[in-house]
PDB file of C-alpha atoms in Angstrom:
ATOM      1  CA  MET A   1      22.035  -9.036  20.891  1.00  0.00           C
ATOM      2  CA  ALA A   2      19.544 -11.322  22.663  1.00  0.00           C
ATOM      3  CA  LEU A   3      16.212 -11.981  21.023  1.00  0.00           C
ATOM      4  CA  ASP A   4      13.089 -10.387  22.474  1.00  0.00           C
ATOM      5  CA  GLN A   5      11.413 -12.695  25.036  1.00  0.00           C
ATOM      6  CA  SER A   6       8.022 -11.153  24.223  1.00  0.00           C
ATOM      7  CA  PHE A   7       7.968 -13.341  21.095  1.00  0.00           C
ATOM      8  CA  VAL A   8       7.518 -16.485  23.217  1.00  0.00           C
ATOM      9  CA  GLY A   9       3.995 -17.722  22.543  1.00  0.00           C
ATOM     10  CA  ARG A  10       3.680 -15.951  19.189  1.00  0.00           C
ATOM     11  CA  THR A  11       1.795 -18.111  16.689  1.00  0.00           C
ATOM     12  CA  TYR A  12       2.096 -17.663  12.938  1.00  0.00           C
ATOM     13  CA  PRO A  13      -0.668 -18.302  10.385  1.00  0.00           C
ATOM     14  CA  PRO A  14      -1.093 -21.834   9.017  1.00  0.00           C
ATOM     15  CA  THR A  15       0.884 -22.645   5.895  1.00  0.00           C
ATOM     16  CA  PRO A  16      -0.821 -23.399   2.593  1.00  0.00           C
ATOM     17  CA  ALA A  17      -1.760 -27.074   2.314  1.00  0.00           C
ATOM     18  CA  TYR A  18       0.983 -29.477   1.244  1.00  0.00           C
ATOM     19  CA  GLU A  19      -0.324 -32.523  -0.613  1.00  0.00           C
ATOM     20  CA  VAL A  20       1.573 -35.665   0.326  1.00  0.00           C
ATOM     21  CA  GLY A  21       2.141 -37.852  -2.732  1.00  0.00           C
ATOM     22  CA  ARG A  22       3.168 -41.485  -3.018  1.00  0.00           C
ATOM     23  CA  GLU A  23       6.164 -40.559  -5.150  1.00  0.00           C
ATOM     24  CA  LYS A  24       7.420 -38.001  -2.607  1.00  0.00           C
ATOM     25  CA  ILE A  25       7.139 -40.633   0.130  1.00  0.00           C
ATOM     26  CA  ARG A  26       8.993 -43.196  -2.012  1.00  0.00           C
ATOM     27  CA  GLU A  27      11.750 -40.703  -2.855  1.00  0.00           C
ATOM     28  CA  PHE A  28      12.161 -39.770   0.805  1.00  0.00           C
ATOM     29  CA  ALA A  29      12.258 -43.404   1.953  1.00  0.00           C
ATOM     30  CA  GLU A  30      14.937 -44.128  -0.659  1.00  0.00           C
ATOM     31  CA  ALA A  31      16.925 -41.043   0.355  1.00  0.00           C
ATOM     32  CA  VAL A  32      17.019 -42.101   4.003  1.00  0.00           C
ATOM     33  CA  GLY A  33      17.636 -45.755   3.105  1.00  0.00           C
ATOM     34  CA  ASP A  34      14.444 -47.144   4.645  1.00  0.00           C
ATOM     35  CA  ALA A  35      13.112 -50.105   2.669  1.00  0.00           C
ATOM     36  CA  ASN A  36       9.939 -50.591   4.744  1.00  0.00           C
ATOM     37  CA  PRO A  37       7.335 -51.725   2.170  1.00  0.00           C
ATOM     38  CA  ALA A  38       4.620 -49.675   3.918  1.00  0.00           C
ATOM     39  CA  TYR A  39       6.364 -46.617   2.420  1.00  0.00           C
ATOM     40  CA  THR A  40       6.226 -47.831  -1.191  1.00  0.00           C
ATOM     41  CA  ASP A  41       3.621 -50.573  -1.558  1.00  0.00           C
ATOM     42  CA  PRO A  42      -0.067 -49.679  -1.070  1.00  0.00           C
ATOM     43  CA  GLU A  43      -0.950 -53.331  -0.444  1.00  0.00           C
ATOM     44  CA  ALA A  44       1.701 -53.648   2.280  1.00  0.00           C
ATOM     45  CA  ALA A  45       0.358 -50.474   3.904  1.00  0.00           C
ATOM     46  CA  LYS A  46      -3.232 -51.772   3.692  1.00  0.00           C
ATOM     47  CA  ALA A  47      -2.151 -55.043   5.316  1.00  0.00           C
ATOM     48  CA  LEU A  48      -1.031 -52.914   8.279  1.00  0.00           C
ATOM     49  CA  GLY A  49      -4.399 -51.146   8.411  1.00  0.00           C
ATOM     50  CA  TYR A  50      -3.567 -47.946   6.518  1.00  0.00           C
ATOM     51  CA  PRO A  51      -5.618 -46.659   3.567  1.00  0.00           C
ATOM     52  CA  ASP A  52      -2.483 -45.981   1.468  1.00  0.00           C
ATOM     53  CA  VAL A  53       1.289 -45.830   1.834  1.00  0.00           C
ATOM     54  CA  ILE A  54       2.572 -44.044   4.909  1.00  0.00           C
ATOM     55  CA  ALA A  55       5.595 -41.793   5.243  1.00  0.00           C
ATOM     56  CA  PRO A  56       8.744 -42.445   7.276  1.00  0.00           C
ATOM     57  CA  PRO A  57       8.599 -40.612  10.622  1.00  0.00           C
ATOM     58  CA  THR A  58      11.045 -37.878   9.602  1.00  0.00           C
ATOM     59  CA  PHE A  59       9.256 -37.108   6.301  1.00  0.00           C
ATOM     60  CA  VAL A  60       7.228 -34.343   7.933  1.00  0.00           C
ATOM     61  CA  PHE A  61      10.445 -32.427   8.699  1.00  0.00           C
ATOM     62  CA  SER A  62      10.467 -31.090   5.152  1.00  0.00           C
ATOM     63  CA  ILE A  63       7.186 -29.244   5.649  1.00  0.00           C
ATOM     64  CA  THR A  64       7.580 -28.293   9.317  1.00  0.00           C
ATOM     65  CA  TYR A  65      11.030 -26.824   8.730  1.00  0.00           C
ATOM     66  CA  ARG A  66       9.681 -24.795   5.823  1.00  0.00           C
ATOM     67  CA  ALA A  67       6.865 -23.580   8.090  1.00  0.00           C
ATOM     68  CA  ALA A  68       9.419 -22.580  10.736  1.00  0.00           C
ATOM     69  CA  GLY A  69      10.721 -20.222   8.068  1.00  0.00           C
ATOM     70  CA  GLN A  70       7.874 -17.877   9.013  1.00  0.00           C
ATOM     71  CA  VAL A  71       9.564 -17.468  12.388  1.00  0.00           C
ATOM     72  CA  VAL A  72      13.057 -17.189  10.961  1.00  0.00           C
ATOM     73  CA  GLN A  73      11.995 -14.567   8.407  1.00  0.00           C
ATOM     74  CA  ASP A  74      10.006 -12.451  10.866  1.00  0.00           C
ATOM     75  CA  PRO A  75      11.872  -9.136  10.662  1.00  0.00           C
ATOM     76  CA  GLN A  76      10.574  -8.088  14.084  1.00  0.00           C
ATOM     77  CA  LEU A  77      12.193 -11.112  15.737  1.00  0.00           C
ATOM     78  CA  GLY A  78      15.581 -10.194  14.274  1.00  0.00           C
ATOM     79  CA  LEU A  79      17.072 -13.684  14.067  1.00  0.00           C
ATOM     80  CA  ASP A  80      20.280 -13.693  11.996  1.00  0.00           C
ATOM     81  CA  TYR A  81      19.675 -16.721   9.762  1.00  0.00           C
ATOM     82  CA  SER A  82      23.198 -16.586   8.358  1.00  0.00           C
ATOM     83  CA  ARG A  83      24.342 -17.787  11.794  1.00  0.00           C
ATOM     84  CA  VAL A  84      21.614 -20.430  12.338  1.00  0.00           C
ATOM     85  CA  VAL A  85      22.281 -24.132  12.727  1.00  0.00           C
ATOM     86  CA  HIS A  86      19.687 -26.836  13.322  1.00  0.00           C
ATOM     87  CA  GLY A  87      20.016 -27.830  16.970  1.00  0.00           C
ATOM     88  CA  ASP A  88      17.429 -30.563  17.525  1.00  0.00           C
ATOM     89  CA  GLN A  89      14.277 -32.125  16.121  1.00  0.00           C
ATOM     90  CA  LYS A  90      11.546 -34.225  17.739  1.00  0.00           C
ATOM     91  CA  PHE A  91       8.152 -35.481  16.598  1.00  0.00           C
ATOM     92  CA  ALA A  92       5.064 -36.513  18.561  1.00  0.00           C
ATOM     93  CA  TYR A  93       2.713 -38.443  16.280  1.00  0.00           C
ATOM     94  CA  VAL A  94      -1.025 -38.924  16.598  1.00  0.00           C
ATOM     95  CA  ARG A  95      -1.045 -40.982  13.399  1.00  0.00           C
ATOM     96  CA  PRO A  96       1.316 -41.555  10.460  1.00  0.00           C
ATOM     97  CA  VAL A  97       1.404 -39.190   7.510  1.00  0.00           C
ATOM     98  CA  ARG A  98      -0.330 -40.871   4.564  1.00  0.00           C
ATOM     99  CA  ALA A  99      -0.291 -40.430   0.814  1.00  0.00           C
ATOM    100  CA  GLY A 100      -3.167 -38.127  -0.080  1.00  0.00           C
ATOM    101  CA  ASP A 101      -2.954 -36.077   3.118  1.00  0.00           C
ATOM    102  CA  ARG A 102      -3.202 -32.325   2.631  1.00  0.00           C
ATOM    103  CA  LEU A 103      -1.253 -30.940   5.557  1.00  0.00           C
ATOM    104  CA  THR A 104      -0.952 -27.475   7.051  1.00  0.00           C
ATOM    105  CA  VAL A 105       1.474 -26.376   9.738  1.00  0.00           C
ATOM    106  CA  THR A 106       0.941 -23.735  12.398  1.00  0.00           C
ATOM    107  CA  SER A 107       4.192 -22.616  14.042  1.00  0.00           C
ATOM    108  CA  THR A 108       4.501 -21.204  17.547  1.00  0.00           C
ATOM    109  CA  ILE A 109       7.606 -19.916  19.324  1.00  0.00           C
ATOM    110  CA  GLU A 110       7.833 -22.052  22.458  1.00  0.00           C
ATOM    111  CA  ALA A 111      10.989 -20.598  24.010  1.00  0.00           C
ATOM    112  CA  ILE A 112      13.818 -18.166  23.426  1.00  0.00           C
ATOM    113  CA  LYS A 113      17.060 -18.515  25.373  1.00  0.00           C
ATOM    114  CA  THR A 114      20.509 -17.006  25.203  1.00  0.00           C
ATOM    115  CA  MET A 115      23.475 -19.150  26.229  1.00  0.00           C
ATOM    116  CA  ALA A 116      27.106 -18.101  25.801  1.00  0.00           C
ATOM    117  CA  GLY A 117      25.959 -15.424  23.374  1.00  0.00           C
ATOM    118  CA  ASN A 118      24.044 -17.932  21.218  1.00  0.00           C
ATOM    119  CA  ASP A 119      20.331 -17.345  20.631  1.00  0.00           C
ATOM    120  CA  ILE A 120      18.253 -20.533  20.886  1.00  0.00           C
ATOM    121  CA  VAL A 121      14.711 -20.618  19.544  1.00  0.00           C
ATOM    122  CA  ASP A 122      12.327 -23.528  20.119  1.00  0.00           C
ATOM    123  CA  ILE A 123       9.499 -23.771  17.596  1.00  0.00           C
ATOM    124  CA  ARG A 124       6.462 -26.046  17.852  1.00  0.00           C
ATOM    125  CA  GLY A 125       4.815 -26.961  14.537  1.00  0.00           C
ATOM    126  CA  GLU A 126       1.276 -28.348  14.786  1.00  0.00           C
ATOM    127  CA  VAL A 127       0.443 -30.376  11.678  1.00  0.00           C
ATOM    128  CA  HIS A 128      -3.207 -30.932  10.727  1.00  0.00           C
ATOM    129  CA  ASP A 129      -4.879 -32.556   7.745  1.00  0.00           C
ATOM    130  CA  GLU A 130      -7.575 -30.881   5.671  1.00  0.00           C
ATOM    131  CA  SER A 131     -10.348 -32.134   7.972  1.00  0.00           C
ATOM    132  CA  GLY A 132      -8.596 -30.472  10.917  1.00  0.00           C
ATOM    133  CA  GLU A 133      -7.352 -33.752  12.411  1.00  0.00           C
ATOM    134  CA  HIS A 134      -4.119 -33.352  14.376  1.00  0.00           C
ATOM    135  CA  VAL A 135      -1.480 -35.572  12.735  1.00  0.00           C
ATOM    136  CA  VAL A 136       1.825 -34.717  14.405  1.00  0.00           C
ATOM    137  CA  THR A 137       3.612 -32.059  16.412  1.00  0.00           C
ATOM    138  CA  ALA A 138       7.166 -31.189  15.441  1.00  0.00           C
ATOM    139  CA  PHE A 139       9.586 -29.569  17.876  1.00  0.00           C
ATOM    140  CA  THR A 140      12.455 -27.717  16.189  1.00  0.00           C
ATOM    141  CA  LYS A 141      15.402 -26.095  17.958  1.00  0.00           C
ATOM    142  CA  LEU A 142      17.372 -23.480  16.053  1.00  0.00           C
ATOM    143  CA  VAL A 143      20.630 -22.026  17.324  1.00  0.00           C
ATOM    144  CA  ALA A 144      21.931 -18.693  16.056  1.00  0.00           C
ATOM    145  CA  ARG A 145      25.635 -18.818  16.835  1.00  0.00           C
ATOM    146  CA  ALA A 146      27.154 -15.853  18.601  1.00  0.00           C
ATOM    147  CA  ALA A 147      28.982 -13.363  16.421  1.00  0.00           C
ATOM    148  CA  GLU A 148      32.732 -13.870  16.466  1.00  0.00           C
ATOM    149  CA  GLU A 149      34.688 -11.170  18.160  1.00  0.00           C
ATOM    150  CA  ALA A 150      37.076  -9.202  15.971  1.00  0.00           C
TER     151      ALA A 150
END
């Protein structure tokens, strides 16, 4: 059953603040195999003009995807998460994520489409720091695969 188009434009409340730590950035950089010293060495980051280490560009996925969970778990939307696959991910940065940032995410449903029985939901996650500065926008596409016919 197709998802309700009236949900397009619905915005969910901001998430609780997520504090970005140096160790989390280091662990993520190691996990993705990125040895850029700006991710692990405060002095290297300062030499590039940053106040502390910065995070790899995809680091923010971990908090924006969690925030998209508000959409996925909305019982009124009726998305069958057991059939969901991650379709696409894009980021539009204003500035890098830095150690010490306290970030919140506000998720909005940008589009809902149905193609070949699959429901496709586009979610925009606006990420702000504790001063309200816009840091990055994440665009997440989720695909709920069509139910298999018996």
